[in-house]
mmCIF file of N, CA and C in Angstrom:
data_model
loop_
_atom_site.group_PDB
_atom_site.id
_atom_site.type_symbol
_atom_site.label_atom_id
_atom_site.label_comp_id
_atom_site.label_asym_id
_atom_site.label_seq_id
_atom_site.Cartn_x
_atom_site.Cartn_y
_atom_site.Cartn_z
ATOM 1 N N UNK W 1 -63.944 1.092 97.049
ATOM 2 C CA UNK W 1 -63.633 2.245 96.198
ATOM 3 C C UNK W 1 -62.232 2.116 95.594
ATOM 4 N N UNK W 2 -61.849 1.870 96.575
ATOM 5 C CA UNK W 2 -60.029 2.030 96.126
ATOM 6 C C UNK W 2 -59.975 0.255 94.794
ATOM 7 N N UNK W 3 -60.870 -0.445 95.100
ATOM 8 C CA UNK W 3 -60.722 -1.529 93.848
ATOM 9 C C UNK W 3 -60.988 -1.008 92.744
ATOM 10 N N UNK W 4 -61.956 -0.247 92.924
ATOM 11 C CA UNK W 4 -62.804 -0.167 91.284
ATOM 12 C C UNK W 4 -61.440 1.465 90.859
ATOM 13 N N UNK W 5 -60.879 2.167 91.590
ATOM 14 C CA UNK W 5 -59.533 3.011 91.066
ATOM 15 C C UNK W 5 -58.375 1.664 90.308
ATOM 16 N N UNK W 6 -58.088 1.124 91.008
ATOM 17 C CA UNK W 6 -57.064 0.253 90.736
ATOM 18 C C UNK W 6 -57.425 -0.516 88.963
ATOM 19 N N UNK W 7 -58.559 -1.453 88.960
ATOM 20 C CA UNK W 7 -59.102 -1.373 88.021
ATOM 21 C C UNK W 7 -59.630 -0.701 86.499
ATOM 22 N N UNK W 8 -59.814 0.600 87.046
ATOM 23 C CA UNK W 8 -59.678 1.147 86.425
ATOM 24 C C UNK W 8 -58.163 1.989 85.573
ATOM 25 N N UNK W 9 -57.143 1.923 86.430
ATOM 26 C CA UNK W 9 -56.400 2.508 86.218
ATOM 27 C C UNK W 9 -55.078 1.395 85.379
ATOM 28 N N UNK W 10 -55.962 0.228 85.956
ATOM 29 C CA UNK W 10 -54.800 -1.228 85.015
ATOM 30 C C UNK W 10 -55.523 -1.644 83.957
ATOM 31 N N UNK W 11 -56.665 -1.365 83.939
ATOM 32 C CA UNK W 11 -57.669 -2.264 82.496
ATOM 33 C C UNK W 11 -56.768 -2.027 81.466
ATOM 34 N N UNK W 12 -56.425 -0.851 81.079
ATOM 35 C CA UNK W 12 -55.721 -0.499 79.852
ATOM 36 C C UNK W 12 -54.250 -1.340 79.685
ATOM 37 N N UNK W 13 -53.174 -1.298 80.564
ATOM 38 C CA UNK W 13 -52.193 -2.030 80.766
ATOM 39 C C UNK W 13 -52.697 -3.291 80.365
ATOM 40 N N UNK W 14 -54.088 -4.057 80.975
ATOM 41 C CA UNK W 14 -53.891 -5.170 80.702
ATOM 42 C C UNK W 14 -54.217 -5.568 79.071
ATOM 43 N N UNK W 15 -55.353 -4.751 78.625
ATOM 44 C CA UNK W 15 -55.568 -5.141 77.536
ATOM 45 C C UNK W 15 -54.661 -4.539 76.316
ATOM 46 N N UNK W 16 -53.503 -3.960 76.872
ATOM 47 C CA UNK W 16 -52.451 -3.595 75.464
ATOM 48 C C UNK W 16 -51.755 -4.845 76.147
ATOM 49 N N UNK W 17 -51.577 -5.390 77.324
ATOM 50 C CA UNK W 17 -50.462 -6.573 77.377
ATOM 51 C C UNK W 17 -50.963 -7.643 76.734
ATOM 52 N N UNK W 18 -52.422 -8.250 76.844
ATOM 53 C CA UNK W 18 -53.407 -8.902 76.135
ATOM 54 C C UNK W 18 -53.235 -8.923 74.551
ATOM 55 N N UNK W 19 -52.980 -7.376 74.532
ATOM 56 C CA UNK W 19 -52.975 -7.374 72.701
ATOM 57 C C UNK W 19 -51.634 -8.030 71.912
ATOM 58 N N UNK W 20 -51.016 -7.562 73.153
ATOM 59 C CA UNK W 20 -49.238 -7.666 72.409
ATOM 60 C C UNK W 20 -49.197 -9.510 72.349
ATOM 61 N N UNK W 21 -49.501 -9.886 73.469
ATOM 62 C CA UNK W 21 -49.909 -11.556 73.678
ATOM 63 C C UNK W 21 -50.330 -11.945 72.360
ATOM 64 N N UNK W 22 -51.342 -11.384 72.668
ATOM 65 C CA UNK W 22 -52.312 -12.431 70.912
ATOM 66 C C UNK W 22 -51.938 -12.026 69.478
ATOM 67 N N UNK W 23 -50.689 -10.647 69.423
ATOM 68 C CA UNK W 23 -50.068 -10.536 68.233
ATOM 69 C C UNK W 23 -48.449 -11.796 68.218
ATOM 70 N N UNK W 24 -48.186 -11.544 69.286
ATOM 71 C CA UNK W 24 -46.924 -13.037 69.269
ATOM 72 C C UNK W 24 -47.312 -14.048 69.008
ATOM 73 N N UNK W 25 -48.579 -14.516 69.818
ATOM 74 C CA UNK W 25 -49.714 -16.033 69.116
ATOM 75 C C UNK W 25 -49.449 -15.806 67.703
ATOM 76 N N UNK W 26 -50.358 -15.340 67.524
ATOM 77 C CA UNK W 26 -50.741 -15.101 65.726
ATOM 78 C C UNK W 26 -49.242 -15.066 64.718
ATOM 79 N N UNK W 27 -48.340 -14.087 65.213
ATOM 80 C CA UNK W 27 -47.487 -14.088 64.113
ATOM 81 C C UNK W 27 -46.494 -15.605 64.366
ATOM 82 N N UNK W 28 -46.361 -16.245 65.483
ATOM 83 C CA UNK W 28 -46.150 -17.660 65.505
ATOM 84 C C UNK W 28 -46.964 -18.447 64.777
ATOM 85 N N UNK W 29 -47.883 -18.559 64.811
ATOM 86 C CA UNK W 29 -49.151 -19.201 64.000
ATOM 87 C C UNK W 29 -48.558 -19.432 62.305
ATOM 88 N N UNK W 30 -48.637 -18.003 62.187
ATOM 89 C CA UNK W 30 -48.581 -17.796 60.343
ATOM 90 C C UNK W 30 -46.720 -18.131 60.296
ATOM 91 N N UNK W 31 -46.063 -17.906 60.919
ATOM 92 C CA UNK W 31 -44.694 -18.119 60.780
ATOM 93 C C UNK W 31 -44.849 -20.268 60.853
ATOM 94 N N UNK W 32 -45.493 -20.498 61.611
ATOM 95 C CA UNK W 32 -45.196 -22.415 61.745
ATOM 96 C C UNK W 32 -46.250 -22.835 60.294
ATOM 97 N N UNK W 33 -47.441 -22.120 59.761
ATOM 98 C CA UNK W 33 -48.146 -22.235 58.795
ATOM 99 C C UNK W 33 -46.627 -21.908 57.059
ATOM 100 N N UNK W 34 -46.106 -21.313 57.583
ATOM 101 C CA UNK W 34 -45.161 -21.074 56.113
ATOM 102 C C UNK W 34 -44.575 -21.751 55.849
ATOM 103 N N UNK W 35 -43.884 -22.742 57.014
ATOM 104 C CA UNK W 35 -42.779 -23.603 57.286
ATOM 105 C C UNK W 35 -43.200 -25.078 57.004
ATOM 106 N N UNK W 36 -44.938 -25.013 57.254
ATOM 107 C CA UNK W 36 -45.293 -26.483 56.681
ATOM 108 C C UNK W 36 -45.561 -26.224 55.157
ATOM 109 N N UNK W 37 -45.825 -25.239 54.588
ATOM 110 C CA UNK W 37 -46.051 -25.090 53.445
ATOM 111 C C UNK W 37 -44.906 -25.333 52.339
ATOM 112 N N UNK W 38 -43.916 -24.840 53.524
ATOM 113 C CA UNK W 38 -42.610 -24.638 52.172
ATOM 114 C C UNK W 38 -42.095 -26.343 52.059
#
């Protein structure tokens, strides 16, 4: 019981930490994509 609280109560934490992750990926991405361009 006490897992599926815990779980529940971090899913969100993880998937805004998840999000913030794959927005630093990405804007690295398009930032090393400008730099070969220029």
């Amino acid at each position: 019981m006490m897992i599926w609280v815990l779980t529940f109560v971090l899913s969100p934490f993880l998937r805004t930490w998840l999000n913030w992750q794959n927005s630093i990926m990405l804007n690295c991405l398009k930032l090393s994509l400008r730099a070969m361009k220029s």
